[in-house]
PDB file of C-alpha atoms and ligand atoms in Angstrom:
ATOM      1  CA  MET J 108      16.908  10.283 -25.156  1.00  0.00           C
ATOM      2  CA  LYS J 109      15.975  10.596 -21.332  1.00  0.00           C
ATOM      3  CA  HIS J 110      13.033   8.442 -19.889  1.00  0.00           C
ATOM      4  CA  GLY J 111      12.249   8.590 -16.601  1.00  0.00           C
ATOM      5  CA  ASN J 112      15.887   8.553 -14.985  1.00  0.00           C
ATOM      6  CA  PHE J 113      16.944   6.188 -17.824  1.00  0.00           C
ATOM      7  CA  GLU J 114      18.849   7.120 -21.038  1.00  0.00           C
ATOM      8  CA  LEU J 115      17.971   5.392 -24.031  1.00  0.00           C
ATOM      9  CA  SER J 116      19.617   5.091 -27.269  1.00  0.00           C
ATOM     10  CA  ILE J 117      18.847   3.227 -30.564  1.00  0.00           C
ATOM     11  CA  LEU J 118      21.864   1.786 -32.099  1.00  0.00           C
ATOM     12  CA  ARG J 119      21.058   0.548 -35.766  1.00  0.00           C
ATOM     13  CA  GLU J 120      23.271  -2.179 -36.400  1.00  0.00           C
ATOM     14  CA  CYS J 121      22.320  -3.211 -40.000  1.00  0.00           C
ATOM     15  CA  LYS J 122      19.613  -2.967 -42.934  1.00  0.00           C
ATOM     16  CA  PHE J 123      18.597  -5.755 -44.732  1.00  0.00           C
ATOM     17  CA  ARG J 124      15.594  -7.233 -46.868  1.00  0.00           C
ATOM     18  CA  LEU J 125      13.391  -9.982 -46.321  1.00  0.00           C
ATOM     19  CA  ASP J 126      10.345 -11.357 -48.554  1.00  0.00           C
ATOM     20  CA  GLY J 127       7.497  -9.360 -48.094  1.00  0.00           C
ATOM     21  CA  GLY J 128       5.199 -12.305 -48.242  1.00  0.00           C
ATOM     22  CA  ALA J 129       6.949 -13.854 -45.341  1.00  0.00           C
ATOM     23  CA  MET J 130       7.042 -10.522 -43.386  1.00  0.00           C
ATOM     24  CA  TYR J 131       3.225 -10.235 -43.523  1.00  0.00           C
ATOM     25  CA  GLY J 132       2.025 -13.672 -43.444  1.00  0.00           C
ATOM     26  CA  VAL J 133      -1.629 -14.034 -44.593  1.00  0.00           C
ATOM     27  CA  VAL J 134      -2.106 -10.335 -45.161  1.00  0.00           C
ATOM     28  CA  PRO J 135      -2.637  -9.953 -49.015  1.00  0.00           C
ATOM     29  CA  LYS J 136       0.294  -7.820 -50.887  1.00  0.00           C
ATOM     30  CA  THR J 137      -2.534  -5.527 -52.116  1.00  0.00           C
ATOM     31  CA  LEU J 138      -2.653  -4.326 -48.701  1.00  0.00           C
ATOM     32  CA  TRP J 139       0.848  -4.597 -47.236  1.00  0.00           C
ATOM     33  CA  ALA J 140       2.169  -3.104 -50.303  1.00  0.00           C
ATOM     34  CA  LYS J 141       0.611   0.307 -49.202  1.00  0.00           C
ATOM     35  CA  GLN J 142       2.840   0.083 -46.028  1.00  0.00           C
ATOM     36  CA  ALA J 143       6.055  -1.266 -47.116  1.00  0.00           C
ATOM     37  CA  GLN J 144       7.686  -0.976 -50.790  1.00  0.00           C
ATOM     38  CA  ALA J 145       8.999  -4.275 -52.322  1.00  0.00           C
ATOM     39  CA  ASP J 146      12.233  -4.556 -54.542  1.00  0.00           C
ATOM     40  CA  ASP J 147      12.172  -6.425 -57.784  1.00  0.00           C
ATOM     41  CA  LEU J 148      12.866  -9.699 -55.553  1.00  0.00           C
ATOM     42  CA  ASN J 149       9.768  -8.995 -53.461  1.00  0.00           C
ATOM     43  CA  ARG J 150      11.999  -7.962 -50.541  1.00  0.00           C
ATOM     44  CA  VAL J 151      10.918  -5.388 -48.218  1.00  0.00           C
ATOM     45  CA  LEU J 152      13.560  -3.069 -46.190  1.00  0.00           C
ATOM     46  CA  LEU J 153      14.081  -3.808 -42.597  1.00  0.00           C
ATOM     47  CA  ALA J 154      16.577  -2.764 -40.064  1.00  0.00           C
ATOM     48  CA  CYS J 155      17.954  -4.289 -36.738  1.00  0.00           C
ATOM     49  CA  ASN J 156      17.379  -1.370 -34.159  1.00  0.00           C
ATOM     50  CA  LEU J 157      19.529  -2.194 -30.898  1.00  0.00           C
ATOM     51  CA  LEU J 158      18.279  -0.515 -28.099  1.00  0.00           C
ATOM     52  CA  LEU J 159      20.691   0.613 -25.233  1.00  0.00           C
ATOM     53  CA  ILE J 160      19.283   1.439 -21.750  1.00  0.00           C
ATOM     54  CA  ASP J 161      21.539   3.133 -19.338  1.00  0.00           C
ATOM     55  CA  THR J 162      19.849   2.809 -15.926  1.00  0.00           C
ATOM     56  CA  GLY J 163      22.617   4.604 -14.262  1.00  0.00           C
ATOM     57  CA  ALA J 164      23.635   1.556 -12.229  1.00  0.00           C
ATOM     58  CA  ALA J 165      23.877  -0.772 -15.469  1.00  0.00           C
ATOM     59  CA  LYS J 166      24.302  -0.467 -19.391  1.00  0.00           C
ATOM     60  CA  VAL J 167      21.818  -2.993 -20.857  1.00  0.00           C
ATOM     61  CA  LEU J 168      21.936  -3.713 -24.641  1.00  0.00           C
ATOM     62  CA  VAL J 169      18.830  -5.190 -25.963  1.00  0.00           C
ATOM     63  CA  GLU J 170      19.589  -7.471 -29.032  1.00  0.00           C
ATOM     64  CA  THR J 171      22.823  -7.776 -31.120  1.00  0.00           C
ATOM     65  CA  GLY J 172      21.631  -7.629 -34.657  1.00  0.00           C
ATOM     66  CA  MET J 173      23.097  -9.783 -37.562  1.00  0.00           C
ATOM     67  CA  GLY J 174      26.739  -9.570 -36.674  1.00  0.00           C
ATOM     68  CA  SER J 175      29.612  -9.678 -38.904  1.00  0.00           C
ATOM     69  CA  ARG J 176      29.929 -13.801 -39.584  1.00  0.00           C
ATOM     70  CA  TRP J 177      28.035 -13.689 -43.031  1.00  0.00           C
ATOM     71  CA  PRO J 178      29.190 -15.540 -46.172  1.00  0.00           C
ATOM     72  CA  GLN J 179      28.761 -13.280 -49.146  1.00  0.00           C
ATOM     73  CA  LYS J 180      26.202 -15.422 -50.627  1.00  0.00           C
ATOM     74  CA  GLU J 181      23.801 -15.366 -47.739  1.00  0.00           C
ATOM     75  CA  ALA J 182      24.640 -11.434 -47.227  1.00  0.00           C
ATOM     76  CA  GLU J 183      23.335 -11.036 -50.819  1.00  0.00           C
ATOM     77  CA  ARG J 184      20.190 -13.035 -50.253  1.00  0.00           C
ATOM     78  CA  TYR J 185      19.224 -10.696 -47.426  1.00  0.00           C
ATOM     79  CA  ASP J 186      20.785  -7.584 -49.113  1.00  0.00           C
ATOM     80  CA  LEU J 187      22.553  -7.234 -45.803  1.00  0.00           C
ATOM     81  CA  HIS J 188      24.328  -3.900 -45.011  1.00  0.00           C
ATOM     82  CA  THR J 189      26.119  -3.778 -41.743  1.00  0.00           C
ATOM     83  CA  LEU J 190      26.356  -0.345 -40.384  1.00  0.00           C
ATOM     84  CA  GLY J 191      29.214  -1.020 -37.948  1.00  0.00           C
ATOM     85  CA  THR J 192      31.139  -3.186 -35.417  1.00  0.00           C
ATOM     86  CA  ALA J 193      29.601  -3.319 -31.935  1.00  0.00           C
ATOM     87  CA  ASP J 194      32.516  -0.955 -30.854  1.00  0.00           C
ATOM     88  CA  GLN J 195      31.735   1.536 -33.774  1.00  0.00           C
ATOM     89  CA  LEU J 196      27.995   1.479 -32.669  1.00  0.00           C
ATOM     90  CA  LEU J 197      28.778   2.109 -28.983  1.00  0.00           C
ATOM     91  CA  ASP J 198      31.295   4.668 -29.799  1.00  0.00           C
ATOM     92  CA  GLN J 199      28.464   6.861 -30.864  1.00  0.00           C
ATOM     93  CA  VAL J 200      27.269   6.819 -27.280  1.00  0.00           C
ATOM     94  CA  GLY J 201      30.719   7.205 -25.951  1.00  0.00           C
ATOM     95  CA  LEU J 202      31.115   3.310 -24.816  1.00  0.00           C
ATOM     96  CA  THR J 203      32.959   0.361 -25.777  1.00  0.00           C
ATOM     97  CA  VAL J 204      32.176  -3.635 -25.734  1.00  0.00           C
ATOM     98  CA  ASP J 205      33.943  -3.689 -22.345  1.00  0.00           C
ATOM     99  CA  ASP J 206      31.256  -1.498 -20.923  1.00  0.00           C
ATOM    100  CA  ILE J 207      28.003  -3.602 -21.382  1.00  0.00           C
ATOM    101  CA  ASP J 208      26.771  -5.183 -18.223  1.00  0.00           C
ATOM    102  CA  PHE J 209      23.847  -7.216 -19.594  1.00  0.00           C
ATOM    103  CA  VAL J 210      23.013  -8.128 -23.220  1.00  0.00           C
ATOM    104  CA  ILE J 211      19.272  -9.437 -23.465  1.00  0.00           C
ATOM    105  CA  ILE J 212      18.394 -11.425 -26.509  1.00  0.00           C
ATOM    106  CA  SER J 213      14.574 -11.647 -27.328  1.00  0.00           C
ATOM    107  CA  HIS J 214      15.126 -15.014 -29.152  1.00  0.00           C
ATOM    108  CA  LEU J 215      17.821 -16.895 -30.669  1.00  0.00           C
ATOM    109  CA  HIS J 216      17.224 -16.373 -34.246  1.00  0.00           C
ATOM    110  CA  PHE J 217      20.243 -14.987 -36.380  1.00  0.00           C
ATOM    111  CA  ASP J 218      18.896 -11.350 -36.871  1.00  0.00           C
ATOM    112  CA  HIS J 219      18.815 -11.286 -33.009  1.00  0.00           C
ATOM    113  CA  ALA J 220      21.764 -13.325 -31.550  1.00  0.00           C
ATOM    114  CA  GLY J 221      24.024 -12.906 -34.839  1.00  0.00           C
ATOM    115  CA  GLY J 222      26.241 -10.180 -33.092  1.00  0.00           C
ATOM    116  CA  ALA J 223      26.479 -11.907 -29.850  1.00  0.00           C
ATOM    117  CA  THR J 224      29.770 -13.495 -30.863  1.00  0.00           C
ATOM    118  CA  ILE J 225      32.635 -12.596 -33.057  1.00  0.00           C
ATOM    119  CA  GLU J 226      35.481 -14.428 -34.940  1.00  0.00           C
ATOM    120  CA  ARG J 227      38.972 -13.536 -33.652  1.00  0.00           C
ATOM    121  CA  ASP J 228      42.074 -15.590 -34.667  1.00  0.00           C
ATOM    122  CA  GLY J 229      39.944 -18.370 -35.640  1.00  0.00           C
ATOM    123  CA  LYS J 230      37.978 -18.773 -32.683  1.00  0.00           C
ATOM    124  CA  ILE J 231      34.281 -17.500 -31.934  1.00  0.00           C
ATOM    125  CA  ILE J 232      34.135 -15.556 -28.800  1.00  0.00           C
ATOM    126  CA  PRO J 233      31.490 -13.336 -26.957  1.00  0.00           C
ATOM    127  CA  THR J 234      31.488  -9.826 -28.437  1.00  0.00           C
ATOM    128  CA  PHE J 235      30.766  -8.318 -24.921  1.00  0.00           C
ATOM    129  CA  PRO J 236      33.633  -9.804 -22.753  1.00  0.00           C
ATOM    130  CA  ASN J 237      32.184  -8.562 -19.290  1.00  0.00           C
ATOM    131  CA  ALA J 238      28.362  -9.000 -20.137  1.00  0.00           C
ATOM    132  CA  LYS J 239      25.821 -11.383 -19.005  1.00  0.00           C
ATOM    133  CA  TYR J 240      23.913 -12.466 -21.710  1.00  0.00           C
ATOM    134  CA  ILE J 241      20.064 -13.189 -20.806  1.00  0.00           C
ATOM    135  CA  ALA J 242      18.136 -15.566 -22.961  1.00  0.00           C
ATOM    136  CA  GLN J 243      15.253 -18.014 -22.150  1.00  0.00           C
ATOM    137  CA  GLN J 244      15.940 -21.554 -21.316  1.00  0.00           C
ATOM    138  CA  GLY J 245      13.218 -22.840 -23.221  1.00  0.00           C
ATOM    139  CA  GLU J 246      14.302 -20.892 -26.468  1.00  0.00           C
ATOM    140  CA  PHE J 247      17.912 -22.293 -25.984  1.00  0.00           C
ATOM    141  CA  ASP J 248      16.429 -25.809 -25.500  1.00  0.00           C
ATOM    142  CA  PHE J 249      14.164 -25.577 -28.500  1.00  0.00           C
ATOM    143  CA  SER J 250      17.017 -24.398 -30.602  1.00  0.00           C
ATOM    144  CA  PHE J 251      18.717 -27.879 -30.344  1.00  0.00           C
ATOM    145  CA  LYS J 252      15.262 -29.797 -31.437  1.00  0.00           C
ATOM    146  CA  ALA J 253      14.011 -27.298 -33.980  1.00  0.00           C
ATOM    147  CA  ASN J 254      12.434 -29.064 -36.757  1.00  0.00           C
ATOM    148  CA  ALA J 255      12.985 -28.634 -40.581  1.00  0.00           C
ATOM    149  CA  ARG J 256      10.968 -25.581 -40.582  1.00  0.00           C
ATOM    150  CA  ALA J 257      12.310 -23.971 -37.616  1.00  0.00           C
ATOM    151  CA  LYS J 258      15.832 -24.796 -37.615  1.00  0.00           C
ATOM    152  CA  ALA J 259      17.113 -22.551 -40.291  1.00  0.00           C
ATOM    153  CA  SER J 260      16.912 -19.592 -38.206  1.00  0.00           C
ATOM    154  CA  TYR J 261      19.275 -20.974 -35.503  1.00  0.00           C
ATOM    155  CA  ARG J 262      23.047 -20.716 -35.865  1.00  0.00           C
ATOM    156  CA  LYS J 263      24.751 -22.530 -32.805  1.00  0.00           C
ATOM    157  CA  ASP J 264      27.812 -20.448 -33.170  1.00  0.00           C
ATOM    158  CA  ASP J 265      25.822 -17.327 -32.045  1.00  0.00           C
ATOM    159  CA  TYR J 266      25.228 -18.481 -28.596  1.00  0.00           C
ATOM    160  CA  VAL J 267      26.906 -21.836 -27.561  1.00  0.00           C
ATOM    161  CA  PRO J 268      30.372 -19.909 -27.363  1.00  0.00           C
ATOM    162  CA  LEU J 269      28.653 -17.579 -24.562  1.00  0.00           C
ATOM    163  CA  GLN J 270      27.753 -20.689 -22.420  1.00  0.00           C
ATOM    164  CA  GLU J 271      31.489 -21.947 -22.991  1.00  0.00           C
ATOM    165  CA  HIS J 272      32.878 -18.659 -21.611  1.00  0.00           C
ATOM    166  CA  GLY J 273      30.245 -18.987 -18.817  1.00  0.00           C
ATOM    167  CA  GLN J 274      28.524 -15.682 -20.034  1.00  0.00           C
ATOM    168  CA  LEU J 275      25.064 -17.052 -20.947  1.00  0.00           C
ATOM    169  CA  VAL J 276      22.180 -16.769 -18.102  1.00  0.00           C
ATOM    170  CA  LEU J 277      19.397 -18.811 -18.832  1.00  0.00           C
ATOM    171  CA  VAL J 278      16.179 -17.723 -17.301  1.00  0.00           C
ATOM    172  CA  ASP J 279      12.942 -19.552 -16.834  1.00  0.00           C
ATOM    173  CA  GLY J 280      10.164 -17.051 -17.477  1.00  0.00           C
ATOM    174  CA  ASP J 281       9.593 -13.353 -16.457  1.00  0.00           C
ATOM    175  CA  HIS J 282      12.809 -12.068 -14.652  1.00  0.00           C
ATOM    176  CA  GLU J 283      14.199  -8.649 -13.510  1.00  0.00           C
ATOM    177  CA  VAL J 284      17.435  -8.358 -15.107  1.00  0.00           C
ATOM    178  CA  THR J 285      18.583  -5.234 -13.135  1.00  0.00           C
ATOM    179  CA  PRO J 286      16.462  -2.907 -11.212  1.00  0.00           C
ATOM    180  CA  GLY J 287      13.732  -1.551 -13.566  1.00  0.00           C
ATOM    181  CA  VAL J 288      14.337  -3.657 -16.530  1.00  0.00           C
ATOM    182  CA  TRP J 289      12.439  -6.950 -16.987  1.00  0.00           C
ATOM    183  CA  VAL J 290      12.301  -9.703 -19.565  1.00  0.00           C
ATOM    184  CA  LYS J 291       8.875 -10.993 -20.066  1.00  0.00           C
ATOM    185  CA  VAL J 292       7.606 -14.167 -21.949  1.00  0.00           C
ATOM    186  CA  THR J 293       5.270 -13.614 -24.725  1.00  0.00           C
ATOM    187  CA  GLY J 294       5.533 -16.622 -26.921  1.00  0.00           C
ATOM    188  CA  GLY J 295       3.905 -16.188 -30.277  1.00  0.00           C
ATOM    189  CA  HIS J 296       6.919 -15.714 -32.649  1.00  0.00           C
ATOM    190  CA  THR J 297       8.760 -18.490 -30.806  1.00  0.00           C
ATOM    191  CA  SER J 298       7.465 -20.515 -27.978  1.00  0.00           C
ATOM    192  CA  HIS J 299       9.544 -18.606 -25.574  1.00  0.00           C
ATOM    193  CA  HIS J 300      10.002 -15.334 -27.173  1.00  0.00           C
ATOM    194  CA  GLN J 301      10.663 -12.635 -24.705  1.00  0.00           C
ATOM    195  CA  VAL J 302      10.017  -8.717 -24.817  1.00  0.00           C
ATOM    196  CA  VAL J 303      11.860  -6.227 -22.617  1.00  0.00           C
ATOM    197  CA  TYR J 304       9.828  -4.057 -20.084  1.00  0.00           C
ATOM    198  CA  TRP J 305      11.133  -1.134 -18.210  1.00  0.00           C
ATOM    199  CA  GLU J 306      10.050   1.236 -15.640  1.00  0.00           C
ATOM    200  CA  SER J 307      11.686   4.560 -14.334  1.00  0.00           C
ATOM    201  CA  ALA J 308      10.382   7.353 -12.472  1.00  0.00           C
ATOM    202  CA  GLY J 309       6.850   6.737 -13.674  1.00  0.00           C
ATOM    203  CA  GLN J 310       7.704   6.198 -17.214  1.00  0.00           C
ATOM    204  CA  LYS J 311       7.106   2.800 -18.847  1.00  0.00           C
ATOM    205  CA  GLY J 312       8.424   1.282 -22.154  1.00  0.00           C
ATOM    206  CA  VAL J 313       8.480  -2.061 -24.096  1.00  0.00           C
ATOM    207  CA  TYR J 314      10.807  -3.597 -26.852  1.00  0.00           C
ATOM    208  CA  PHE J 315       8.546  -5.618 -28.549  1.00  0.00           C
ATOM    209  CA  ALA J 316      11.177  -7.516 -30.627  1.00  0.00           C
ATOM    210  CA  ASP J 317       9.710  -9.822 -33.203  1.00  0.00           C
ATOM    211  CA  ILE J 318       5.942  -9.532 -31.616  1.00  0.00           C
ATOM    212  CA  ILE J 319       5.693  -6.159 -33.659  1.00  0.00           C
ATOM    213  CA  PRO J 320       8.819  -5.925 -35.772  1.00  0.00           C
ATOM    214  CA  THR J 321       7.636  -2.785 -37.471  1.00  0.00           C
ATOM    215  CA  LYS J 322       5.153   0.030 -37.173  1.00  0.00           C
ATOM    216  CA  SER J 323       3.268  -1.611 -40.059  1.00  0.00           C
ATOM    217  CA  HIS J 324       2.603  -4.549 -37.839  1.00  0.00           C
ATOM    218  CA  VAL J 325       0.956  -2.812 -35.023  1.00  0.00           C
ATOM    219  CA  THR J 326      -2.479  -4.248 -36.484  1.00  0.00           C
ATOM    220  CA  PRO J 327      -2.926  -7.332 -34.304  1.00  0.00           C
ATOM    221  CA  PRO J 328      -3.800  -9.760 -37.409  1.00  0.00           C
ATOM    222  CA  TRP J 329      -0.805  -8.273 -39.277  1.00  0.00           C
ATOM    223  CA  VAL J 330       1.566 -11.206 -38.174  1.00  0.00           C
ATOM    224  CA  MET J 331       4.375 -12.564 -39.644  1.00  0.00           C
ATOM    225  CA  GLY J 332       4.698 -15.725 -41.845  1.00  0.00           C
ATOM    226  CA  TYR J 333       7.876 -16.536 -39.766  1.00  0.00           C
ATOM    227  CA  ASP J 334       5.880 -16.879 -36.395  1.00  0.00           C
ATOM    228  CA  HIS J 335       5.535 -20.336 -34.792  1.00  0.00           C
ATOM    229  CA  PHE J 336       2.213 -19.545 -33.245  1.00  0.00           C
ATOM    230  CA  PRO J 337       0.611 -16.899 -35.378  1.00  0.00           C
ATOM    231  CA  LEU J 338      -2.847 -17.016 -33.449  1.00  0.00           C
ATOM    232  CA  ALA J 339      -1.057 -16.477 -30.047  1.00  0.00           C
ATOM    233  CA  SER J 340       0.860 -13.672 -31.572  1.00  0.00           C
ATOM    234  CA  CYS J 341      -2.311 -11.944 -32.497  1.00  0.00           C
ATOM    235  CA  ASP J 342      -3.839 -12.141 -28.946  1.00  0.00           C
ATOM    236  CA  ILE J 343      -0.647 -11.177 -27.200  1.00  0.00           C
ATOM    237  CA  LYS J 344      -0.290  -8.176 -29.540  1.00  0.00           C
ATOM    238  CA  SER J 345      -3.755  -7.185 -28.629  1.00  0.00           C
ATOM    239  CA  GLU J 346      -3.085  -7.702 -25.004  1.00  0.00           C
ATOM    240  CA  TRP J 347       0.214  -5.536 -24.844  1.00  0.00           C
ATOM    241  CA  LEU J 348      -0.776  -2.777 -27.072  1.00  0.00           C
ATOM    242  CA  SER J 349      -3.986  -2.185 -24.824  1.00  0.00           C
ATOM    243  CA  LYS J 350      -1.536  -1.815 -21.820  1.00  0.00           C
ATOM    244  CA  ALA J 351       0.566   0.360 -23.805  1.00  0.00           C
ATOM    245  CA  ALA J 352      -2.001   2.779 -25.037  1.00  0.00           C
ATOM    246  CA  ALA J 353      -3.673   2.887 -21.805  1.00  0.00           C
ATOM    247  CA  GLU J 354      -0.582   3.889 -19.848  1.00  0.00           C
ATOM    248  CA  ASN J 355       1.194   5.943 -22.654  1.00  0.00           C
ATOM    249  CA  TRP J 356       4.334   3.584 -22.824  1.00  0.00           C
ATOM    250  CA  LEU J 357       7.081   4.116 -25.017  1.00  0.00           C
ATOM    251  CA  VAL J 358       7.073   1.448 -27.793  1.00  0.00           C
ATOM    252  CA  VAL J 359      10.118   0.216 -29.923  1.00  0.00           C
ATOM    253  CA  PHE J 360      10.096  -2.040 -32.782  1.00  0.00           C
ATOM    254  CA  ASP J 361      13.285  -3.980 -33.573  1.00  0.00           C
ATOM    255  CA  HIS J 362      13.039  -3.854 -37.394  1.00  0.00           C
ATOM    256  CA  GLU J 363      11.415  -0.825 -38.250  1.00  0.00           C
ATOM    257  CA  PRO J 364      13.573   0.966 -40.936  1.00  0.00           C
ATOM    258  CA  GLY J 365      12.055   4.318 -40.130  1.00  0.00           C
ATOM    259  CA  ILE J 366      12.137   6.170 -36.859  1.00  0.00           C
ATOM    260  CA  PRO J 367      11.500   3.126 -34.590  1.00  0.00           C
ATOM    261  CA  TRP J 368      10.072   4.162 -31.458  1.00  0.00           C
ATOM    262  CA  GLY J 369       6.826   6.276 -30.613  1.00  0.00           C
ATOM    263  CA  HIS J 370       3.498   5.649 -28.859  1.00  0.00           C
ATOM    264  CA  VAL J 371       0.169   3.802 -29.564  1.00  0.00           C
ATOM    265  CA  SER J 372      -3.326   5.027 -29.072  1.00  0.00           C
ATOM    266  CA  LEU J 373      -6.450   3.175 -29.272  1.00  0.00           C
ATOM    267  CA  SER J 374      -9.061   4.769 -31.734  1.00  0.00           C
ATOM    268  CA  ASP J 375     -12.966   4.952 -31.255  1.00  0.00           C
ATOM    269  CA  LYS J 376     -13.183   2.270 -33.845  1.00  0.00           C
ATOM    270  CA  GLY J 377     -10.852  -0.112 -31.809  1.00  0.00           C
ATOM    271  CA  LYS J 378      -7.896   0.385 -33.985  1.00  0.00           C
ATOM    272  CA  PHE J 379      -4.267   0.857 -32.517  1.00  0.00           C
ATOM    273  CA  ASP J 380      -2.586   3.847 -34.274  1.00  0.00           C
ATOM    274  CA  PHE J 381       1.088   4.673 -33.991  1.00  0.00           C
ATOM    275  CA  ALA J 382       2.729   7.994 -33.534  1.00  0.00           C
ATOM    276  CA  THR J 383       6.498   8.237 -34.026  1.00  0.00           C
ATOM    277  CA  LEU J 384       8.502  10.344 -32.106  1.00  0.00           C
ATOM    278  CA  ASP J 385      10.479  13.244 -33.655  1.00  0.00           C
ATOM    279  CA  ALA J 386      13.929  12.354 -35.442  1.00  0.00           C
ATOM    280  CA  SER J 387      15.775  14.491 -32.688  1.00  0.00           C
ATOM    281  CA  SER J 388      14.938  11.672 -30.174  1.00  0.00           C
ATOM    282  CA  LEU J 389      17.385   9.524 -32.167  1.00  0.00           C
ATOM    283  CA  GLU J 390      20.300  12.041 -31.387  1.00  0.00           C
ATOM    284  CA  PHE J 391      23.071  10.581 -29.139  1.00  0.00           C
ATOM    285  CA  ALA J 392      23.405  12.235 -25.525  1.00  0.00           C
ATOM    286  CA  SER J 393      27.184  11.989 -26.720  1.00  0.00           C
ATOM    287  CA  GLY J 394      26.527  14.738 -29.446  1.00  0.00           C
ATOM    288  CA  LYS J 395      27.961  12.269 -31.825  1.00  0.00           C
ATOM    289  CA  GLY J 396      25.163  12.245 -34.553  1.00  0.00           C
ATOM    290  CA  ARG J 397      22.146  10.143 -34.650  1.00  0.00           C
ATOM    291  CA  ALA J 398      21.165   6.540 -35.284  1.00  0.00           C
ATOM    292  CA  LEU J 399      19.369   7.295 -38.660  1.00  0.00           C
ATOM    293  CA  ALA J 400      22.362   9.429 -39.842  1.00  0.00           C
ATOM    294  CA  SER J 401      23.825   6.459 -41.889  1.00  0.00           C
ATOM    295  CA  VAL J 402      20.797   4.808 -42.980  1.00  0.00           C
ATOM    296  CA  VAL J 403      18.211   4.794 -46.035  1.00  0.00           C
TER     297      VAL J 403
HETATM  298 ZN1   ZN C 560      13.793 -10.714 -36.281  1.00  0.00          ZN
END
């Protein structure tokens, strides 16, 4: 989809399920069950929606998804269904892994960094051989000292090999990755969680990553139980959604299992409403179908 002078594509990497209680934190099930249907293990359906931003000068991939390095037991726990290798996903937009210039990872949890590396001939190597991978220094440092609750979400093989290959760029705070595309630190989900913000020809957009994982999480107090700083998440959501509503930004949700992008507006009652784009927005410029064709 054209957005300003940029071409945007959603590449859906996987679908999976997580416990509904963990996804909605302190929100009672009687409320969240109206938004998301739980299976008999109380898990709700989610997706990993990668965003490809082609600025014309650079190809930026936002997030890498769960990737392929999953033992069967864990894949079953998350009901993980991978929808394609990185090359298969990129083929939909006429690209290969060699074409990606930058990979932005919002934070280093396994459902965001899992696809950053692949196993080849017994070695774990970067999936995108020519890319600079952008992550926050503070997030990287934290992953090595995470306590018992936090450390289960980090797998070192997702990102240490990037550093060994000289492809990991650790930035400290807000940073312009390539003209028109920025990472901005929000905190909340993790202390150094970052979102991706872009501007092109007067159009603005944001990829919220795990600050607002699905459209059901637009209400600021509907914060995930996984968040390290849930009160901060609530405030950050209000602040960013207010800006997005005032300037009609395109907003993108990383784990939304339906159409994952659209616009927010602020109602007279002070409530944020979300309107999805039409499914045709998910069609690839290459003419090779669309992101949801293989899903749900
Ligand atoms: Zn996530």
